[in-house]
Amino acid sequence: MTRFDSRKYRRGPVMDLPERRWPSRIVEQAPIWASVDLRDGNQALLEPMGVAQKRRLWALLVKMGFKEIEIGFPAASQPDFDFVRWLIEEDKIPEDVTVQVLVQAREDLIRRTFDALDGAKRAIVHLYNSTSPIQRDWVFRQDRTGVTAIARQGAEWVLREAQRRPATRWTFQYSPESFTATEPDYAVEVCEAVLDVWKPTQQRPCIVNLPATVEVASPNVFADQVEYFATHISRRDAIVLSVHTHNDRGGAAAAAELALLAGADRVEGTLLGNGERTGNLDIVTLAMNLYSQGIDPGLDLSDPDEIVRVVEECTGTALHPRHPWVGELVYTAFSGSHQDAIRKCLMRQSNEEPWQVAYLPIDPRDLGRSYQAVIRVNSQSGKGGVAFVMERDFGLTLPRWMQVDLARLVQAQSERRGGEMDAASIHRIFMEQFVVDRTPVRLLGYRLDRNGHDVIEARVAGPDGEHRLRGEGEGAMAAFVDAWSRWSGQPVRILDYQEHAIGEGTDAEAIAYVQLELGSQRIAGAAIDRDTVAASLGAVLSALNRGEARQARAA
């Protein structure tokens, strides 16, 4: 066998579930969210959070609207125990929030756990033991009967300790750890043993949590496993069915979303997916997936920058710029065709209509982002991105033919520089290359007679001095082009012309764009002036000056 040889691995589990129903369902409401940032997320860190970091992250979770928060493993960690006590003794738990703690099926640890929770108004005690064949055979050296006995005994100890503290409203939760690698029928069997001890009712349900402790198959297989469990477990109306997915194969969010189709009521995860190995389900991603489909996620995600900042500072883990929904670059388009499509859609999008913008599945403003970062220009960008920047930042609505010319120049400059082109650089290229109505020829003044037929008398200055030009035509520009052709002997034809105001008010300037045909060439020019006629004449001169410069370079 070579070092990289797939033959040493076996195919993951598959399910024979011909009557599966989850593929035809749709998610219609958000699940119960349970944050495990302060336990599962914390134990995955190279340097676990200190007291100040835990308190800060707790405050964020409460602010976001989580109603169930796993706060630690108090029987296994003194800092976790102390944090639980601080929350209870300092009355930091809101009335509508229930704390959750994790504990193995061991009597001493269960007693310690209930000591940590003493005085809490409400709490979830999360009991677990591993149930997969590998764990049974290699770790516990027990058969199915032996592992079931461990789970049942743990459930009895939990019930006993809860009965000793009747002032607290207890909720019991059980996880058959490594559920995804456990035989489906045995997962049901071991959970039935636990339910026989706890005897949940519709009025006092318990939570059964199905963890993808290690993601060993594709998300559709996990959905099959969840549906099998949901349709074979008894007392289904007396349990809250929960899932806890990990991201070993990169499918944690997909697995959790499909699990909702398969019957799950509750989802455990962390903000931005922090967790052991490749991480847990990212609750922000799944919640935003639902939001983008018109479902209220029940969490306040309107300030992702705060979420990212707090999680990064508390965990010491930086967020990838292309992280789904909240990464720095996820609402940024570099591709020219993407930029063009975004620009056109944004121009048509109405606040009264459902969001329909190409390449932007949601409105970035919903997450506190602005359109400033939507279009960024580099060597891969096209006319759409350049046009968007010019209109957004400088109020210049370029005709398509000028967009093409400018984009070509911007792309060449970006390739030479080897990076992104900022708005100021793009504007500078436009002004230097297209607004050239001052050299070598500039307009000194004009007189326009519009008595039935437009006649213009214009004074221009060039390298060889001042000249007076006279021409006529339909409109000031046509008359000026006629005057130029008579004076220079050069045939000129106007192919297209556009103008618009820059800004508002009586002092607003006008910009004119013109495309001329000079012999076999098409060349564009622009000019800015408070006088709209002067702007149009200046645009013609800019194009003529550019044409002369091009001829000089060719010679």
XYZ file of C-alpha atoms in Angstrom:
555
model
C 0.000 0.000 0.000
C 1.178 3.504 -0.776
C 1.081 6.225 1.832
C -2.058 7.767 0.336
C -4.248 4.749 -0.319
C -8.055 4.767 -0.126
C -8.170 0.974 0.238
C -7.579 1.196 3.982
C -10.965 2.885 4.513
C -14.477 1.484 4.478
C -17.620 3.031 3.111
C -19.672 4.865 5.725
C -23.055 3.633 6.928
C -26.028 3.557 4.572
C -29.712 3.223 5.321
C -32.315 1.045 3.684
C -35.246 3.415 4.091
C -37.386 3.100 0.955
C -40.331 4.931 2.556
C -38.264 7.968 3.581
C -40.343 11.143 3.615
C -37.819 13.887 4.352
C -36.856 14.589 0.690
C -40.360 15.860 -0.079
C -40.664 18.104 2.989
C -39.723 21.750 3.439
C -38.584 23.610 6.541
C -41.304 26.054 7.561
C -40.086 27.359 10.923
C -36.886 27.764 12.879
C -35.864 25.008 15.305
C -35.161 25.399 19.001
C -31.590 26.707 19.075
C -29.168 25.480 21.721
C -25.762 27.129 21.885
C -22.872 24.925 23.031
C -20.208 27.623 22.585
C -19.336 27.721 26.270
C -18.888 23.942 26.533
C -18.185 22.181 23.250
C -16.702 25.298 21.697
C -14.598 26.078 24.749
C -13.135 22.582 25.124
C -11.918 22.755 21.521
C -9.651 25.752 22.140
C -5.894 25.574 22.471
C -6.289 28.009 25.347
C -9.751 27.677 26.974
C -11.621 30.875 27.720
C -11.007 32.727 30.941
C -13.721 34.141 33.190
C -13.900 37.494 31.381
C -14.185 35.835 27.972
C -16.899 33.446 29.137
C -18.932 36.283 30.613
C -18.595 38.296 27.409
C -19.639 35.397 25.201
C -22.541 34.585 27.548
C -23.767 38.172 27.228
C -23.638 37.953 23.432
C -25.587 34.689 23.352
C -28.302 36.135 25.586
C -28.440 39.312 23.504
C -28.848 37.284 20.309
C -31.878 35.531 21.768
C -30.707 32.017 22.641
C -33.086 30.424 25.143
C -31.039 27.278 25.807
C -27.297 27.628 26.435
C -24.914 24.857 27.415
C -22.552 26.531 29.871
C -20.021 23.852 30.652
C -18.986 20.483 32.030
C -18.865 21.467 35.728
C -18.050 17.983 37.041
C -14.906 17.786 34.911
C -13.615 21.356 35.197
C -13.298 23.672 38.184
C -13.459 26.804 35.979
C -16.704 25.462 34.488
C -18.060 24.741 37.973
C -17.164 28.253 39.126
C -18.767 29.819 36.046
C -22.024 27.931 36.675
C -22.017 29.098 40.287
C -21.348 32.717 39.236
C -24.329 32.693 36.869
C -26.648 31.334 39.566
C -25.381 33.236 42.602
C -25.137 36.560 40.774
C -28.584 36.060 39.199
C -27.232 36.420 35.648
C -29.654 33.994 34.010
C -32.683 35.748 32.439
C -36.134 34.382 33.256
C -36.612 33.022 29.724
C -33.189 31.344 29.417
C -32.425 27.776 30.521
C -28.846 26.723 31.169
C -27.587 23.289 30.188
C -24.634 21.257 31.490
C -23.028 18.056 30.220
C -22.184 14.996 32.293
C -21.089 11.427 31.682
C -23.042 8.465 33.060
C -20.959 8.260 36.251
C -22.429 8.645 39.734
C -19.727 10.906 41.207
C -19.816 13.238 38.198
C -23.606 13.417 38.259
C -23.607 14.365 41.958
C -21.009 17.071 41.299
C -23.075 18.371 38.401
C -26.186 18.806 40.525
C -24.099 20.535 43.195
C -23.004 23.056 40.570
C -26.637 23.693 39.584
C -27.945 24.051 43.141
C -30.329 26.997 43.332
C -30.968 27.286 39.603
C -34.581 28.032 38.644
C -34.435 25.897 35.496
C -31.721 23.659 34.086
C -31.099 20.958 31.484
C -28.904 18.068 32.625
C -27.347 16.512 29.538
C -26.362 12.884 30.108
C -24.359 10.920 27.566
C -22.487 7.711 26.937
C -20.985 6.273 23.770
C -22.948 3.606 21.941
C -21.138 2.768 18.662
C -19.579 -0.687 18.032
C -16.068 0.783 18.137
C -16.710 2.374 21.528
C -18.472 -0.720 22.861
C -15.794 -3.151 21.711
C -12.584 -1.163 22.038
C -13.238 1.369 24.820
C -15.813 -0.104 27.205
C -15.392 -3.777 26.271
C -19.140 -4.225 26.672
C -21.826 -5.720 24.491
C -25.121 -3.964 23.756
C -26.631 -5.121 27.022
C -23.709 -3.749 29.012
C -23.757 -0.333 27.339
C -27.534 -0.103 27.768
C -27.051 -0.804 31.467
C -24.583 2.126 31.678
C -27.154 4.446 30.101
C -30.013 3.209 32.297
C -27.960 3.524 35.475
C -26.888 7.047 34.534
C -30.509 8.008 33.943
C -31.442 6.651 37.387
C -28.716 8.652 39.093
C -29.842 11.821 37.280
C -33.461 11.236 38.313
C -32.457 10.604 41.931
C -30.411 13.798 42.217
C -33.165 15.861 40.589
C -35.760 14.527 43.024
C -33.561 15.733 45.876
C -33.863 19.303 44.527
C -37.558 19.808 43.701
C -37.294 23.636 43.701
C -35.566 23.546 40.311
C -37.509 22.805 37.133
C -35.369 20.070 35.625
C -35.239 18.947 32.005
C -33.355 15.750 31.228
C -31.412 15.255 28.007
C -29.774 12.080 26.750
C -27.272 11.648 23.914
C -26.212 8.288 22.499
C -22.752 9.627 21.682
C -21.373 8.575 18.274
C -24.970 8.130 17.096
C -23.977 8.267 13.407
C -21.788 5.159 13.830
C -24.340 3.318 16.005
C -26.686 0.714 14.535
C -30.066 2.499 14.086
C -32.050 -0.166 15.901
C -29.644 -0.105 18.833
C -29.758 3.711 19.048
C -33.522 3.386 19.512
C -33.082 0.547 22.013
C -30.666 2.394 24.299
C -32.772 5.572 24.242
C -35.886 3.532 25.098
C -34.073 2.271 28.193
C -33.394 5.848 29.291
C -36.976 6.948 28.588
C -38.280 4.049 30.680
C -36.458 5.597 33.644
C -37.387 9.218 33.070
C -40.970 8.597 31.876
C -41.408 11.917 30.028
C -44.837 13.293 29.232
C -46.169 15.901 26.836
C -46.317 18.331 29.757
C -42.792 17.463 30.978
C -40.867 16.269 27.914
C -37.222 15.284 27.867
C -34.676 15.898 25.110
C -33.134 13.117 23.062
C -30.100 14.453 21.244
C -28.623 12.619 18.245
C -24.994 13.678 17.808
C -22.905 13.286 14.693
C -19.953 13.040 17.052
C -17.894 12.269 13.968
C -19.386 12.991 10.565
C -18.945 9.612 8.870
C -21.342 9.822 5.910
C -23.081 12.289 3.648
C -25.876 14.528 5.005
C -28.633 12.483 3.350
C -27.555 9.420 5.336
C -27.764 11.413 8.559
C -31.271 12.519 7.566
C -32.215 8.864 7.025
C -30.846 7.974 10.461
C -32.812 10.785 12.110
C -36.041 9.864 10.317
C -35.620 6.207 11.250
C -35.145 7.176 14.882
C -38.062 9.620 14.868
C -40.447 7.026 13.440
C -39.332 4.122 15.659
C -38.910 5.719 19.090
C -41.871 5.508 21.446
C -43.267 8.517 23.336
C -42.453 10.693 20.323
C -44.866 13.345 21.559
C -43.027 13.447 24.896
C -39.532 14.081 23.576
C -37.845 17.034 21.939
C -35.731 15.505 19.181
C -32.403 17.313 18.930
C -29.345 16.987 16.677
C -25.722 17.973 17.184
C -23.692 17.836 13.957
C -19.949 18.071 13.478
C -18.144 19.183 10.364
C -15.552 16.455 9.668
C -16.724 16.126 6.055
C -17.771 19.777 5.718
C -21.474 18.959 5.836
C -22.520 20.008 9.356
C -24.934 22.716 8.199
C -26.396 20.552 5.442
C -26.796 17.592 7.798
C -28.598 19.720 10.389
C -30.868 21.293 7.777
C -31.816 17.902 6.362
C -32.334 16.616 9.907
C -35.021 19.270 10.348
C -36.769 17.793 7.331
C -36.387 14.366 8.901
C -38.160 15.351 12.109
C -35.675 17.136 14.386
C -37.126 19.860 16.614
C -33.930 21.287 18.077
C -30.394 22.024 16.908
C -27.199 22.325 18.941
C -24.256 24.241 17.541
C -21.867 27.138 17.977
C -21.462 30.627 16.602
C -19.371 30.485 13.427
C -18.805 26.734 13.846
C -16.100 26.687 16.510
C -15.595 23.165 17.841
C -13.311 20.159 17.994
C -11.453 18.987 14.884
C -13.172 20.738 11.949
C -15.830 22.285 14.152
C -19.509 22.087 15.008
C -22.556 23.189 13.108
C -22.368 26.951 12.591
C -25.675 28.221 13.953
C -25.224 31.562 12.157
C -24.986 29.768 8.807
C -28.047 27.594 9.392
C -30.076 30.497 10.795
C -29.177 32.658 7.783
C -30.036 29.783 5.446
C -33.546 29.851 6.905
C -33.713 33.655 6.851
C -32.818 33.726 3.147
C -35.848 31.488 2.515
C -38.247 33.868 4.254
C -38.208 32.095 7.645
C -37.726 34.111 10.815
C -34.718 32.443 12.503
C -35.707 33.698 15.951
C -32.185 35.002 16.578
C -30.885 38.550 16.235
C -28.241 38.347 13.511
C -28.493 41.985 12.436
C -24.994 42.884 13.695
C -22.679 40.152 12.394
C -19.632 42.350 12.877
C -20.224 42.287 16.635
C -20.740 38.509 16.569
C -17.517 37.985 14.630
C -15.570 40.393 16.825
C -16.686 38.827 20.116
C -16.170 35.237 18.934
C -12.734 36.022 17.523
C -11.628 37.805 20.683
C -13.037 35.130 23.017
C -11.777 32.104 21.086
C -8.619 33.502 19.499
C -9.778 32.096 16.151
C -9.958 34.337 13.083
C -12.891 34.107 10.684
C -12.205 33.241 7.054
C -13.106 36.204 4.782
C -15.346 33.943 2.703
C -17.189 32.366 5.634
C -20.861 31.900 4.619
C -23.095 34.949 5.093
C -20.857 36.963 7.443
C -17.335 36.797 5.995
C -15.664 40.042 4.968
C -15.804 39.273 1.235
C -19.078 37.393 0.807
C -20.901 40.436 -0.613
C -18.001 41.443 -2.838
C -17.848 40.727 -6.569
C -14.605 40.857 -8.534
C -15.779 39.116 -11.705
C -16.777 41.611 -14.371
C -19.914 39.733 -15.446
C -20.999 39.400 -11.810
C -20.439 43.092 -11.208
C -22.454 44.039 -14.262
C -25.361 41.808 -13.237
C -25.352 43.132 -9.651
C -25.308 46.745 -10.848
C -28.243 46.220 -13.206
C -30.310 44.353 -10.621
C -29.670 46.922 -7.897
C -30.870 49.679 -10.218
C -34.195 47.846 -10.680
C -34.691 46.515 -7.146
C -37.639 48.062 -5.327
C -38.128 48.118 -1.565
C -41.732 47.041 -2.102
C -40.810 43.833 -3.968
C -39.157 40.579 -2.861
C -35.367 40.714 -3.062
C -34.149 39.707 -6.525
C -30.502 40.602 -7.113
C -28.157 38.351 -9.044
C -25.312 36.886 -6.954
C -26.658 38.452 -3.743
C -29.046 35.962 -2.103
C -29.948 38.506 0.592
C -29.811 42.274 0.986
C -26.446 43.003 2.678
C -28.115 45.881 4.544
C -30.020 43.303 6.614
C -26.689 42.397 8.193
C -25.524 45.952 8.682
C -23.379 45.837 5.558
C -23.442 48.547 2.910
C -23.131 48.394 -0.834
C -19.697 50.022 -0.544
C -18.067 46.612 -0.592
C -20.266 44.994 -3.222
C -18.201 46.051 -6.229
C -14.421 45.999 -6.093
C -12.252 46.181 -9.174
C -9.134 44.252 -10.162
C -7.734 42.724 -13.316
C -10.632 40.250 -13.435
C -13.259 42.967 -13.411
C -15.192 44.248 -16.397
C -17.168 47.269 -17.446
C -19.973 46.565 -14.972
C -17.748 46.911 -11.932
C -16.061 50.023 -13.249
C -19.402 51.596 -14.107
C -20.809 50.801 -10.670
C -17.864 52.437 -8.893
C -18.040 55.562 -11.075
C -21.767 55.970 -10.463
C -21.679 55.086 -6.761
C -18.712 57.211 -5.753
C -18.695 60.056 -8.284
C -22.224 60.299 -9.671
C -21.075 59.564 -13.248
C -23.391 57.358 -15.314
C -21.178 56.260 -18.171
C -22.624 55.136 -21.524
C -21.901 51.518 -22.339
C -19.343 52.349 -25.023
C -17.380 54.477 -22.569
C -17.638 51.759 -19.913
C -15.930 49.359 -22.327
C -13.092 51.781 -23.072
C -12.539 52.708 -19.437
C -12.682 49.100 -18.219
C -9.939 48.176 -20.691
C -7.678 50.909 -19.344
C -8.435 50.016 -15.709
C -7.735 46.345 -16.347
C -4.389 47.135 -17.947
C -3.418 49.354 -15.006
C -4.508 46.673 -12.507
C -2.393 44.057 -14.290
C 0.631 46.344 -14.157
C 0.078 47.068 -10.463
C -0.873 43.502 -9.635
C -3.813 44.223 -7.357
C -7.126 45.876 -6.664
C -7.971 49.286 -8.103
C -9.560 51.693 -5.652
C -12.263 54.150 -6.696
C -9.926 57.153 -6.692
C -7.532 55.417 -9.093
C -10.365 54.514 -11.467
C -11.647 58.086 -11.408
C -8.159 59.435 -12.045
C -7.788 57.216 -15.132
C -11.141 58.446 -16.404
C -10.230 62.113 -15.954
C -6.753 61.748 -17.450
C -7.827 59.646 -20.426
C -11.293 60.968 -21.359
C -11.614 64.515 -20.014
C -8.862 66.056 -22.139
C -10.594 69.174 -23.426
C -7.707 71.464 -22.457
C -4.796 70.148 -24.518
C -3.618 70.369 -27.184
C -6.771 72.234 -28.256
C -9.095 74.037 -25.867
C -12.280 76.081 -26.208
C -11.870 79.783 -25.453
C -15.459 80.802 -26.100
C -18.407 80.485 -28.439
C -21.461 82.298 -29.758
C -24.483 80.287 -30.801
C -27.192 81.650 -33.083
C -30.335 79.550 -32.976
C -32.449 81.542 -35.418
C -34.102 78.608 -37.184
C -30.784 76.906 -37.972
C -27.954 76.544 -35.457
C -24.865 78.526 -36.379
C -21.848 78.573 -34.121
C -18.814 80.789 -33.985
C -16.140 79.354 -31.698
C -12.675 80.405 -30.619
C -10.174 77.645 -29.920
C -6.527 77.747 -28.901
C -3.943 75.199 -30.039
C -0.172 74.855 -30.153
C -0.022 77.248 -33.115
C -2.228 79.946 -31.584
C -5.855 81.017 -31.574
C -8.347 80.128 -34.299
C -11.904 81.138 -35.137
C -14.213 78.419 -36.370
C -17.626 78.763 -37.948
C -20.144 76.038 -38.748
C -23.792 75.124 -38.775
C -25.981 72.120 -38.094
C -28.902 70.685 -36.128
C -27.812 71.566 -32.598
C -24.716 73.119 -31.078
C -22.622 69.945 -31.289
C -23.440 69.282 -34.925
C -22.635 72.914 -35.765
C -19.320 72.672 -33.847
C -18.343 69.421 -35.607
C -19.147 71.068 -38.940
C -16.942 74.026 -38.004
C -14.084 71.721 -36.996
C -14.311 69.702 -40.220
C -14.216 72.889 -42.360
C -11.213 74.225 -40.464
C -9.165 71.016 -40.188
C -10.254 69.238 -43.357
C -10.851 66.165 -41.203
C -14.263 64.423 -41.577
C -15.947 63.937 -38.188
C -19.252 62.245 -37.410
C -21.134 62.074 -34.105
C -22.115 58.469 -33.301
C -23.608 58.922 -29.840
C -24.028 61.554 -27.183
C -25.304 61.571 -23.589
C -25.282 64.070 -20.750
C -26.543 64.357 -17.175
C -26.215 66.554 -14.115
C -23.724 65.714 -11.385
C -25.537 66.261 -8.133
C -28.538 68.495 -7.569
C -29.329 72.195 -7.335
C -28.731 75.252 -9.480
C -24.959 75.015 -9.030
C -24.768 71.403 -10.218
C -22.285 70.682 -12.975
C -23.141 68.816 -16.152
C -21.089 66.065 -17.749
C -21.301 65.263 -21.434
C -20.120 62.065 -23.133
C -19.599 61.795 -26.878
C -18.492 59.072 -29.265
C -17.102 60.291 -32.585
C -16.135 58.578 -35.783
C -12.788 59.890 -37.039
C -12.054 58.186 -40.346
C -12.113 54.488 -39.491
C -11.796 55.054 -35.720
C -14.377 55.350 -33.003
C -13.215 57.474 -30.110
C -14.889 58.757 -26.947
C -14.488 61.918 -24.933
C -16.094 63.652 -21.958
C -16.145 67.084 -20.372
C -17.591 68.736 -17.266
C -18.934 72.292 -17.063
C -21.727 74.246 -15.434
C -22.791 75.281 -18.960
C -24.340 72.258 -20.666
C -23.453 73.524 -24.151
C -19.849 74.134 -23.106
C -19.761 70.622 -21.624
C -20.968 69.112 -24.907
C -18.443 71.097 -26.960
C -15.726 70.165 -24.481
C -16.617 66.489 -24.860
C -16.161 66.789 -28.610
C -12.783 68.477 -28.097
C -11.747 65.718 -25.652
C -12.512 63.095 -28.265
C -10.705 65.070 -30.958
C -7.668 65.569 -28.728
C -7.619 61.864 -27.914
C -7.811 61.055 -31.616
C -4.884 63.339 -32.378
C -2.828 61.789 -29.589
C -3.602 58.308 -30.900
C -2.489 59.280 -34.396
C 0.713 60.760 -33.018
C 1.516 57.511 -31.186
C 0.793 55.473 -34.330
C 3.169 57.654 -36.334
